[in-house]
XYZ file of C-alpha atoms in Angstrom:
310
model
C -9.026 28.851 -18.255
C -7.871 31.017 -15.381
C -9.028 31.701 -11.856
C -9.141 34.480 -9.442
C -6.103 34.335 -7.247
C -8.731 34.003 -4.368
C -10.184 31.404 -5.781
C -7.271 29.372 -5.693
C -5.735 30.410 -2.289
C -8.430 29.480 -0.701
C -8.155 25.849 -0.733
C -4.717 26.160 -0.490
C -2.432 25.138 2.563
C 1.588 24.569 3.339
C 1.747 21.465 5.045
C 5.712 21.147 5.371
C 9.155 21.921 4.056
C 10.349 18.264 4.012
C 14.229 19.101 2.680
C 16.289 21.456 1.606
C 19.995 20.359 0.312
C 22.771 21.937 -1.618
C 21.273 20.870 -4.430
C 17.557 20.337 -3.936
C 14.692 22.449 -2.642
C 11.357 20.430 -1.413
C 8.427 22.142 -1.092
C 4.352 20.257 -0.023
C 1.070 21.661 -0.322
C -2.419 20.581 0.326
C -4.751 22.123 -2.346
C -8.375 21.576 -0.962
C -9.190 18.199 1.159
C -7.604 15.525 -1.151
C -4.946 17.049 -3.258
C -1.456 17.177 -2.326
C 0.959 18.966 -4.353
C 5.008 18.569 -4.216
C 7.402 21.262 -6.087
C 10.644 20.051 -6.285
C 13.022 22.814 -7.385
C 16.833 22.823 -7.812
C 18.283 24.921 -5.371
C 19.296 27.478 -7.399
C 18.188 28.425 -10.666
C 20.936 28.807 -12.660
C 19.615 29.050 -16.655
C 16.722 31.826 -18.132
C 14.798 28.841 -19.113
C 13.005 26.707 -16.959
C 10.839 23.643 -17.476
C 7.693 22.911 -14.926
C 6.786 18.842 -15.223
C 3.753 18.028 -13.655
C 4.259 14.683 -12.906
C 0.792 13.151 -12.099
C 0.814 9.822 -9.574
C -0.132 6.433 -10.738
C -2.543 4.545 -9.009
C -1.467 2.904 -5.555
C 1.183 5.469 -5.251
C 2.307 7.934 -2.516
C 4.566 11.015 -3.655
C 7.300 9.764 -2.046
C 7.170 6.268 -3.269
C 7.015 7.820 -6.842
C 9.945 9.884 -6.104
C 12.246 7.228 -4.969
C 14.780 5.888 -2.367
C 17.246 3.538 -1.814
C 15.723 0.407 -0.103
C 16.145 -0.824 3.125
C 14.770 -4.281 4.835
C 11.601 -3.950 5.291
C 10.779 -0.891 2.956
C 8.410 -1.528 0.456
C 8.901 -2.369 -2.579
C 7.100 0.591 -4.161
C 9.690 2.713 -3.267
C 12.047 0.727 -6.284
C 9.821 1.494 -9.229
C 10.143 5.123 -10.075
C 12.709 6.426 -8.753
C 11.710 9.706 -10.611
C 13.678 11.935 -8.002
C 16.919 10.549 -9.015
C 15.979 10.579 -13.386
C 15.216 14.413 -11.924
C 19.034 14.784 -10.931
C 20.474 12.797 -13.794
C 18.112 14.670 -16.194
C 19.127 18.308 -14.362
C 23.189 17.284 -15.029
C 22.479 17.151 -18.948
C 19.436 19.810 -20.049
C 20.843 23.291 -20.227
C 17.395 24.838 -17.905
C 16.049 24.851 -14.777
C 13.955 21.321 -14.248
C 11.457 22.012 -11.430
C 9.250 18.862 -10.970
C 5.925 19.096 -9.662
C 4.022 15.516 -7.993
C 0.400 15.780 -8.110
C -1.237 12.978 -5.517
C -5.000 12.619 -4.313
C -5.459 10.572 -1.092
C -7.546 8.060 -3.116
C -4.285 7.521 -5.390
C -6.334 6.807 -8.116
C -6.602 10.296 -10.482
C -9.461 8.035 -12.375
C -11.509 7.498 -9.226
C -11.331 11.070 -7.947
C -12.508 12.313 -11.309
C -15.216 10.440 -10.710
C -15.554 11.423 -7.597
C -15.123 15.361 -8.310
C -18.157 15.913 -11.109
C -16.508 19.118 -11.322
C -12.805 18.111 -12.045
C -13.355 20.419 -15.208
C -13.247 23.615 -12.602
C -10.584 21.849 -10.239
C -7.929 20.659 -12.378
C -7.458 24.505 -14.151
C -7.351 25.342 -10.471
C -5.085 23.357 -9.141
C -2.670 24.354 -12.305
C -3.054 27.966 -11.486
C -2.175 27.505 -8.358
C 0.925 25.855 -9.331
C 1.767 28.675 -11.453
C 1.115 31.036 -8.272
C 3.069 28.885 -5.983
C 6.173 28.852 -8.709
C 5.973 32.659 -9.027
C 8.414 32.699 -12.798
C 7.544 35.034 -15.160
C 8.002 32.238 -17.663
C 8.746 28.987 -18.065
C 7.697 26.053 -20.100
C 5.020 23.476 -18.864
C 5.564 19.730 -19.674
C 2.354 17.248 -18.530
C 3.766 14.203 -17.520
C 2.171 11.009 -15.483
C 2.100 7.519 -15.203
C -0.463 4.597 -14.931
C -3.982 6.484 -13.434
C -1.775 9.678 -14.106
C -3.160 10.081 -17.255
C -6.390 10.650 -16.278
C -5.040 13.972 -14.987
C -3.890 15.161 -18.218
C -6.794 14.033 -20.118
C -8.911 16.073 -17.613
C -7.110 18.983 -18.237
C -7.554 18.668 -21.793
C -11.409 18.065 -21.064
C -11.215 21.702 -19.212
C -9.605 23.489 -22.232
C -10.797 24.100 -25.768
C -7.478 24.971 -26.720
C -4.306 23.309 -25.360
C -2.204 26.549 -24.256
C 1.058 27.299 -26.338
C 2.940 27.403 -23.095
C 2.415 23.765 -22.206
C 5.194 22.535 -24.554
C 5.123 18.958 -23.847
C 2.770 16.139 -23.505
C 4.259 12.405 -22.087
C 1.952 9.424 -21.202
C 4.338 6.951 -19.631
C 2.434 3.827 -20.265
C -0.783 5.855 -19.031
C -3.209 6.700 -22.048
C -5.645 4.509 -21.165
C -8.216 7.263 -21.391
C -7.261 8.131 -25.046
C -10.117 8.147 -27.259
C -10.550 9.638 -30.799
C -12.161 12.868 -29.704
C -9.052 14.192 -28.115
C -7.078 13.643 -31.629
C -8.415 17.312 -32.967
C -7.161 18.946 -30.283
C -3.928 17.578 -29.854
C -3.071 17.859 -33.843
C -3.497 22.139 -33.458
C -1.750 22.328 -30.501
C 1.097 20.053 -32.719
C 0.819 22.517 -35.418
C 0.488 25.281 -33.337
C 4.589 25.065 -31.919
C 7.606 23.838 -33.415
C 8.705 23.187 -29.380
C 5.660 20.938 -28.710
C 6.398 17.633 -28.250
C 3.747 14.183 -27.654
C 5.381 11.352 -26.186
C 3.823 8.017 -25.811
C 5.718 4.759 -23.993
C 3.753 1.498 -23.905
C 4.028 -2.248 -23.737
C 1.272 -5.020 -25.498
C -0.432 -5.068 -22.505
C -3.265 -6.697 -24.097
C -1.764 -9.975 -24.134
C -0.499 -9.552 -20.579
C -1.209 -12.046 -17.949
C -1.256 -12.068 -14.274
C -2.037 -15.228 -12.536
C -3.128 -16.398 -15.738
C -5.672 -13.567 -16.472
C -5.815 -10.407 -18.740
C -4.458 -7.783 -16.943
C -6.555 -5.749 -19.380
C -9.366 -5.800 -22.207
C -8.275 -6.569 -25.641
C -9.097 -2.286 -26.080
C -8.981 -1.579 -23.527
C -5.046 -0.902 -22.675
C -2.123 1.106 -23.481
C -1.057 -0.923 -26.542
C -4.618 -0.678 -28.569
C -4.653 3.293 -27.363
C -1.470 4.261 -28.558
C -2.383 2.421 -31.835
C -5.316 3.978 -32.072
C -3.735 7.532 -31.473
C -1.198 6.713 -34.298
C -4.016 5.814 -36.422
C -5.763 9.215 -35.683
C -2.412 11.101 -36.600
C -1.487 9.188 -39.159
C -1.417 12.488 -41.473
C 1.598 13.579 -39.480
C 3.441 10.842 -41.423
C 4.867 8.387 -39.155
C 7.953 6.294 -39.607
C 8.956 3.593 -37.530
C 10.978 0.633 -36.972
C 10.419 -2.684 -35.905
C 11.719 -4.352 -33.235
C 11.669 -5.567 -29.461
C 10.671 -1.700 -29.118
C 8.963 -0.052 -31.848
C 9.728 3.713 -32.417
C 7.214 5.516 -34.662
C 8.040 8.972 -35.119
C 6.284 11.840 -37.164
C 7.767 13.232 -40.117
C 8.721 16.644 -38.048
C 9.996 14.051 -35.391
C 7.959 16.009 -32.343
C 5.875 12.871 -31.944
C 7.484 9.761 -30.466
C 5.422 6.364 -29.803
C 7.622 3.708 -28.359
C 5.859 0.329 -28.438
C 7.163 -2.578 -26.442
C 5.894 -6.283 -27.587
C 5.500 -8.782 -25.520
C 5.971 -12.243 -26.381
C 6.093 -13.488 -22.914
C 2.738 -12.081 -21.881
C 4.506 -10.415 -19.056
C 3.612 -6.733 -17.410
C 6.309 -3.965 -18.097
C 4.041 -1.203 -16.918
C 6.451 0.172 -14.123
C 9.560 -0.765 -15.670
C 9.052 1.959 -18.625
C 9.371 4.647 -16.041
C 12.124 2.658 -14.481
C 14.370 2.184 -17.429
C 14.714 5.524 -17.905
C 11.964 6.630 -19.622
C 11.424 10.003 -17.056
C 14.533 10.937 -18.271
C 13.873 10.624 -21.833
C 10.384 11.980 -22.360
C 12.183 14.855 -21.060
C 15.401 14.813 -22.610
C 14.097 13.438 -26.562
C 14.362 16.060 -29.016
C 16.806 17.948 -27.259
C 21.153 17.859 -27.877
C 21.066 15.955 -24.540
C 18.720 12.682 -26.315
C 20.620 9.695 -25.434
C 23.483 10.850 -23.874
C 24.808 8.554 -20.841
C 21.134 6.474 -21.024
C 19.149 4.477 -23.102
C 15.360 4.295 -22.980
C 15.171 0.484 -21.862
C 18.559 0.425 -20.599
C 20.223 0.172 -17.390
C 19.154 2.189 -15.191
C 21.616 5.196 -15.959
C 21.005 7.046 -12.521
C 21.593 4.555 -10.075
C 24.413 6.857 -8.513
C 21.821 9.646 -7.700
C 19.430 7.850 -5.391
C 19.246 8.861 -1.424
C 18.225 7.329 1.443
């Protein structure tokens, strides 16, 4: 779906530079009343290709909490959870393209409340992606939909606005954020599979249904991450799906363009941050590429510790 360039102008405002390095280019928008949009480009752009990641906000977040810094007393903890600014450097030192990262915020951090608030999010979300593409000005590049927690809700919005998922969005990622899935999205994201040997569906969650916080469900027996991303499997099960089985479960389709990595949980803890922490920005980028694994583990140390600022 596209939009005049009016259209999406309109709404449109530059609230700030906020840096510029050697290295780094930092760009903020405001894209009607409640949107705030952050492009974070390298400095140069040094490869032909280029990969956009819209990297939608989990709920309670602020852009630059998501994004990352090095703590101080008194900072709060949020800041310590993410951290996807620095996976954005590390990941930039090993992919042979130009990584521009793009942080999508609404000032009710919650992407599932201001659907609900926005009747017509169908109209706005198309929007707000065109205007992206206007603000990035490339004659091509590859889009990746990425998010975390409430994030989600972004991308299944989009895919609410579109019959067809566009062959130029070449990557889908839920990081531990498909709590929206349902079957009804399942026909839509097999063509798109079938439609490009460069699309790739990436799914990270933990057994959040046995999760406990002071001593309560953190969610409904289906109504989490861990039944979802079951449920997806079972809906592309005639992609034929491998896996193995262990304290992470990797099930991966035959053509190996669909990843589902499934954490248990025998301590009934919450690992819903810590599958963006451990690396996991890094490798819904990175899997399926020469790159995959190199100097990082999903679920491993963090492996860009070296890369985070002030």
């Amino acid at each position: 779906m596209s939009f005049p360039k009016w259209y999406c102008f309109v709404f449109l405002l530059l609230i700030s530079i906020t840096s510029n390095s050697a290295t780094d280019s930092l760009r903020q928008y405001r894209f009607g009343t409640d949107v705030t949009i952050t492009i974070d480009s390298p400095a140069t752009l040094s490869y032909t290709r280029t990969q956009v990641v819209l990297y939608a906000l989990p709920n309670g977040n602020t852009t630059a909490q998501t994004m990352g810094k090095r703590l101080q007393p008194g900072d709060d903890w949020h800041f310590d959870i993410q951290h996807i600014a620095a996976q954005t450097r590390f990941t930039r030192s090993l992919l042979k393209e130009n990584l521009i990262v793009v942080y999508l915020e609404n000032d009710l951090k919650s992407w599932p409340q201001w659907k609900r608030q926005h009747a017509n999010y169908r109209q706005l979300i198309p929007a707000i992606m065109d205007t992206i593409q206007q603000l990035l000005a490339l004659p091509h590049y590859k889009l990746h939909l990425n998010g975390h927690s409430g994030g989600g809700s972004f991308i299944f919005g989009y895919l609410d606005a579109v019959q067809t998922i566009p062959n130029d969005v070449q990557r889908i990622t839920f990081l531990d954020s498909n709590y929206g899935y349902d079957s009804s999205y399942a026909p839509a994201l097999r063509q798109w599979l079938k439609a490009g040997k460069q699309h790739y569906l990436t799914v990270f969650a933990y057994n959040d249904s046995v999760a406990l916080y002071n001593g309560k469900p953190v969610v409904s027996a289906t109504g989490g991450t861990w039944y979802k991303s079951k449920q997806l499997l079972q809906d592309l099960q005639t992609l034929r799906f491998t896996g193995n089985t262990d304290s992470i479960s990797h099930y991966q389709s035959a053509n190996k363009r669909v990843n589902v990595y499934l954490k248990e949980n025998p301590d009934r803890a919450i690992y819903h941050t810590q599958q963006v922490e451990k690396n996991g920005f890094i490798h819904s980028i990175l899997i399926g590429t020469a790159a995959a694994n190199h100097g990082y583990r999903y679920y491993g140390e963090r492996a860009y510790t070296a890369l985070i600022r002030q």
